[in-house]
């Protein structure tokens, strides 16, 4: 009788293309507050006040104070063994893929190989990239990027704490965090990339998310509807646990290095 951990390791070992959905739980052991855990981000702030366009309209100073604090916390955080395990997994697969001749579709044209691993992250802290992961889709933007509210220019060359309030050097208008707030649509290119990754994968991992926010939370359910095995790693049960092929309860920083 194989244990859930062994089952998870086998699924990872045999998967050709893995899609990973990560949430705040994967950065918790890096010291970054999650949203909904005790002492989390939403403890002292209401979502409406700091994570909606209306809140920014109402009080941009408060929102910039919130995001400057997030930038400071992200700056001093380091990737933890969970981020590093996913980066190692990608490195190993990319290395192996290089050794295999690229498959052609018979007309000599190399057809697109599915990516060995795609990380769809809801996190905005940049820790996956910091750990060395290359194929990362930031579903909700990045705390390191800011966008002009008028000309739309996106920039990431600012000091950790931006002046409150920061203005666009090109057109002088107010800058906002390049982050998807509640009630805002995700970038269409990001949605497409996520859809392709879910469709192409043959294994879906869900790490450290409460799976309540849409559309990110729908991806594990879409994967399972397409008959793909789903492995969940979370310190507690979530709505995904009911449909997961393997649901591993524990800390991502301890479990991920063991299964990848
Ligand atoms: C959209 C960026 C179309 C901000 C985020 C009513 C009105 C308006 C909208 C809606 C509505 N009802 C539904 C919606 C849609 C809404 C939504 O889903 N709301 C929820 C609350 C029901 N979604 C949207 O608005 C999205 N846009 O739908 O566009 C549209 C357009 C116009 C009008 C309508 C619809 C945009 C959503 C994006 C919001 N931005 N983040 C920022 O970061 O500052 S969401 C934010 O919370 C995160 O990014 C993440 O996505 C989400 C959930 O957080 P988690 O990552 O899961 O973290 P959480 O704290 O919740 O859980 C941590 C987990 O980790 C726990 O399970 C814990 O057990 C586990 N854990 C902790 N430590 C560890 C661990 N596990 C393992 N190891 C550990 N060590
Ligand atoms: Zn501008």
XYZ file of C-alpha atoms and ligand atoms in Angstrom:
341
model
C 0.000 0.000 0.000
C 1.771 3.190 -1.136
C 1.539 6.161 1.235
C 0.063 9.455 -0.027
C 3.596 10.910 -0.110
C 4.853 7.992 -2.229
C 1.818 8.330 -4.527
C 2.526 12.045 -4.921
C 6.224 11.418 -5.653
C 5.321 8.818 -8.286
C 2.822 11.162 -9.977
C 5.474 13.906 -10.108
C 8.159 11.513 -11.410
C 5.948 10.290 -14.280
C 4.429 13.649 -15.264
C 5.674 15.227 -18.518
C 4.072 18.645 -17.965
C 3.210 19.934 -14.480
C 1.015 22.962 -13.753
C 1.396 24.396 -10.238
C -1.065 26.849 -8.645
C 0.508 28.580 -5.634
C -0.961 30.926 -3.031
C 0.205 32.862 0.013
C 0.824 29.619 1.944
C 3.943 28.850 -0.098
C 5.510 32.146 1.061
C 4.392 31.846 4.704
C 7.633 30.074 5.738
C 9.544 32.949 4.134
C 7.941 35.190 6.751
C 5.374 36.778 4.419
C 1.909 37.163 5.942
C -0.918 35.267 4.277
C -4.292 36.898 3.730
C -6.629 34.760 5.785
C -4.504 33.063 8.438
C -4.608 34.436 11.967
C -2.511 37.584 12.051
C -2.799 37.779 8.289
C -2.993 40.789 6.034
C -6.733 41.172 6.234
C -6.589 41.383 10.041
C -5.809 45.098 10.108
C -7.118 46.116 6.709
C -10.434 45.713 4.954
C -10.186 44.278 1.441
C -12.353 47.162 0.178
C -10.018 49.814 1.601
C -6.681 48.496 0.286
C -7.324 45.951 -2.498
C -10.053 47.457 -4.701
C -9.993 50.276 -7.292
C -12.647 52.078 -5.243
C -10.384 51.951 -2.177
C -7.505 53.426 -4.197
C -9.795 56.140 -5.562
C -10.965 56.916 -2.031
C -7.613 56.962 -0.259
C -4.517 56.352 -2.409
C -2.236 57.218 0.523
C -3.594 54.368 2.648
C -3.232 51.962 -0.288
C 0.351 53.052 -0.950
C 1.208 52.656 2.730
C -0.199 49.092 2.546
C 1.781 48.247 -0.597
C 4.981 49.911 0.588
C 4.761 47.688 3.690
C 4.257 44.649 1.388
C 7.295 45.699 -0.712
C 9.425 46.047 2.432
C 8.311 42.608 3.697
C 8.958 41.004 0.291
C 12.386 42.655 0.022
C 13.700 41.057 3.225
C 12.086 37.670 2.530
C 14.056 34.791 0.973
C 12.686 31.865 -0.996
C 12.028 28.884 1.296
C 12.560 25.157 0.563
C 9.154 24.996 -1.152
C 10.046 27.680 -3.737
C 13.503 26.128 -4.165
C 12.078 22.628 -4.705
C 9.879 23.881 -7.561
C 12.846 25.739 -9.116
C 14.981 22.566 -8.894
C 12.180 20.517 -10.449
C 12.038 22.911 -13.424
C 15.839 22.936 -13.803
C 15.964 19.138 -13.864
C 13.202 18.888 -16.471
C 14.656 21.615 -18.710
C 18.023 19.855 -18.559
C 16.426 16.532 -19.528
C 14.412 18.129 -22.341
C 17.637 19.596 -23.820
C 19.030 16.065 -24.139
C 15.950 14.798 -26.031
C 15.800 15.684 -29.771
C 12.902 18.093 -30.303
C 9.963 16.136 -31.651
C 8.903 17.322 -35.126
C 5.409 17.066 -36.589
C 6.681 15.088 -39.560
C 7.144 18.178 -41.722
C 10.445 18.971 -40.055
C 8.772 21.781 -38.037
C 9.384 21.330 -34.316
C 5.947 21.382 -32.754
C 5.643 23.223 -29.469
C 6.592 20.945 -26.575
C 4.417 21.548 -23.531
C 6.395 23.351 -20.829
C 7.813 20.859 -18.262
C 6.494 23.077 -15.469
C 4.331 26.214 -15.354
C 3.813 28.019 -12.063
C 0.554 29.986 -11.877
C 1.090 32.102 -8.795
C -1.450 34.259 -6.984
C 1.437 35.745 -5.009
C 2.871 39.142 -5.864
C 6.142 38.784 -3.871
C 8.415 37.580 -6.707
C 9.854 34.747 -4.569
C 9.374 32.054 -7.244
C 11.568 34.019 -9.679
C 13.984 34.815 -6.841
C 14.271 31.040 -6.219
C 15.206 30.517 -9.891
C 11.867 29.455 -11.421
C 11.643 30.738 -14.995
C 8.175 29.844 -16.227
C 6.072 31.845 -13.743
C 2.683 33.405 -14.581
C 1.819 36.156 -12.051
C -1.976 35.909 -12.104
C -2.461 38.950 -9.854
C 0.510 41.078 -10.870
C 3.596 41.952 -8.870
C 4.304 44.143 -5.860
C 7.541 45.115 -7.683
C 5.695 46.654 -10.649
C 3.791 49.947 -10.731
C 1.490 51.268 -13.461
C 0.589 54.808 -14.432
C -3.126 55.517 -13.968
C -3.127 57.645 -17.116
C -0.549 56.472 -19.695
C -0.455 52.869 -18.448
C 3.357 52.785 -18.400
C 4.558 49.830 -16.280
C 7.858 50.195 -14.409
C 9.803 48.201 -11.850
C 12.850 50.391 -11.231
C 11.711 52.069 -8.038
C 13.144 52.153 -4.496
C 11.559 49.588 -2.150
C 9.387 52.277 -0.584
C 7.868 54.612 -3.143
C 7.191 58.192 -2.129
C 3.610 58.517 -0.901
C 2.221 59.555 -3.387
C 4.263 58.462 -6.444
C 3.782 60.132 -9.839
C 4.593 59.042 -13.383
C 7.909 60.484 -14.661
C 6.497 60.429 -18.207
C 3.099 62.091 -17.826
C 2.914 63.200 -14.197
C -0.211 61.191 -13.286
C -0.570 59.100 -10.111
C 1.086 55.653 -10.116
C -0.731 52.561 -8.774
C 0.544 49.104 -7.878
C 0.516 46.829 -10.980
C -1.654 44.386 -9.078
C -5.093 42.931 -9.867
C -7.508 44.157 -7.197
C -10.887 42.626 -6.368
C -13.442 43.488 -9.028
C -10.685 43.951 -11.656
C -10.193 41.542 -14.544
C -6.967 39.623 -14.912
C -4.761 40.504 -17.884
C -6.122 38.622 -20.973
C -2.624 37.366 -21.864
C -2.254 35.962 -18.349
C -5.662 34.257 -18.591
C -4.668 32.664 -21.925
C -1.325 31.444 -20.574
C -3.058 29.937 -17.545
C -5.684 28.200 -19.693
C -3.002 26.652 -21.944
C -0.996 25.478 -18.928
C -4.031 23.815 -17.337
C -5.026 22.164 -20.631
C -1.511 20.970 -21.529
C -0.466 19.638 -18.152
C -0.734 15.997 -17.149
C -0.403 16.764 -13.423
C -1.802 19.698 -11.403
C -0.255 20.743 -8.060
C -2.068 23.161 -5.699
C 0.203 24.604 -3.007
C -0.778 26.873 -0.100
C -4.001 28.464 -1.284
C -7.396 28.716 0.407
C -8.891 28.342 -3.090
C -11.632 30.949 -2.631
C -10.636 33.675 -5.102
C -11.768 33.359 -8.705
C -10.711 32.718 -11.406
C -7.525 31.180 -9.866
C -9.497 28.843 -7.609
C -11.290 27.333 -10.631
C -8.090 25.902 -12.182
C -7.799 22.768 -9.983
C -11.467 21.990 -10.707
C -10.945 22.432 -14.458
C -7.893 20.138 -14.275
C -9.829 17.442 -12.467
C -12.717 17.763 -14.974
C -10.159 17.102 -17.740
C -9.136 13.915 -15.891
C -5.780 15.254 -14.652
C -4.507 14.065 -11.255
C -4.466 16.869 -8.658
C -2.040 16.950 -5.697
C -2.807 19.452 -2.926
C -0.298 20.606 -0.297
C -1.808 22.742 2.475
C -1.503 22.955 6.223
C -5.277 22.439 6.416
C -8.198 21.173 4.311
C -9.623 23.433 1.572
C -12.406 23.059 -1.042
C -9.774 21.423 -3.300
C -9.158 18.614 -0.767
C -12.454 16.966 -1.730
C -11.409 16.515 -5.377
C -7.643 16.064 -4.946
C -6.120 12.729 -6.035
C -3.687 13.202 -3.135
C -4.196 15.801 -0.390
C -1.057 16.241 1.761
C -1.665 18.143 5.001
C 1.444 19.876 6.311
C 3.911 22.676 5.634
C 4.847 23.287 1.988
C 8.483 23.889 2.993
C 8.642 20.375 4.439
C 6.470 18.438 1.987
C 7.522 19.831 -1.419
C 11.228 18.924 -1.137
C 10.090 15.374 -0.340
C 7.772 14.906 -3.332
C 9.825 16.653 -6.020
C -12.367 38.937 -11.443
C -3.765 40.806 -5.236
C -13.694 39.368 -13.364
C -3.904 41.790 -4.146
C -5.644 39.350 -5.012
C -18.310 40.045 -5.717
C -17.918 41.321 -6.093
C -16.777 41.536 -6.886
C -16.019 40.460 -7.297
C -16.431 39.199 -6.901
C -17.550 38.967 -6.133
N -17.673 37.626 -5.916
C -16.654 36.980 -6.519
C -15.906 37.931 -7.125
C -14.737 37.690 -7.879
C -13.536 37.988 -6.972
C -13.450 36.902 -5.915
O -13.094 35.782 -6.231
N -13.779 37.254 -4.662
C -13.714 36.256 -3.593
C -13.375 36.974 -2.283
C -15.039 35.510 -3.537
N -12.410 37.900 -7.855
C -12.003 39.013 -8.477
O -12.453 40.137 -8.269
C -10.922 38.777 -9.520
N -11.317 39.392 -10.752
O -13.118 38.103 -11.046
O -12.487 39.556 -12.693
C -14.585 40.454 -12.844
C -14.355 41.749 -13.257
C -15.214 42.755 -12.792
C -16.250 42.464 -11.886
C -16.436 41.128 -11.451
C -15.615 40.117 -11.929
C -9.609 39.373 -9.062
C -9.119 38.614 -7.862
C -7.702 39.056 -7.559
C -7.701 39.818 -6.262
N -6.301 40.079 -5.886
N -4.369 39.593 -4.752
C -2.691 41.727 -3.276
O -2.032 40.670 -3.224
O -2.449 42.736 -2.635
S -6.393 38.077 -4.239
C -5.434 37.471 -2.945
O -6.259 36.592 -2.151
C -4.343 36.555 -3.409
O -3.721 37.012 -4.563
C -5.024 35.241 -3.618
O -5.489 35.112 -4.942
C -6.261 35.350 -2.803
C -6.384 34.198 -1.834
O -5.284 34.186 -1.068
P -4.390 32.852 -0.875
O -3.199 32.987 -1.730
O -5.178 31.593 -1.023
O -4.001 33.061 0.635
P -4.941 32.829 1.891
O -4.387 33.625 3.027
O -6.374 32.993 1.525
O -4.715 31.284 2.200
C -3.422 30.825 2.560
C -3.490 29.320 2.448
O -2.213 28.779 2.683
C -4.426 28.713 3.486
O -5.176 27.680 2.875
C -3.452 28.134 4.542
O -3.982 26.963 5.146
C -2.271 27.770 3.674
N -0.968 27.807 4.358
C -0.519 28.750 5.238
N 0.758 28.468 5.579
C 1.115 27.330 4.899
C 0.023 26.903 4.132
N 0.054 25.812 3.350
C 1.212 25.108 3.321
N 2.312 25.455 4.034
C 2.303 26.544 4.827
N 3.404 26.877 5.522
Zn 2.058 58.209 -17.156
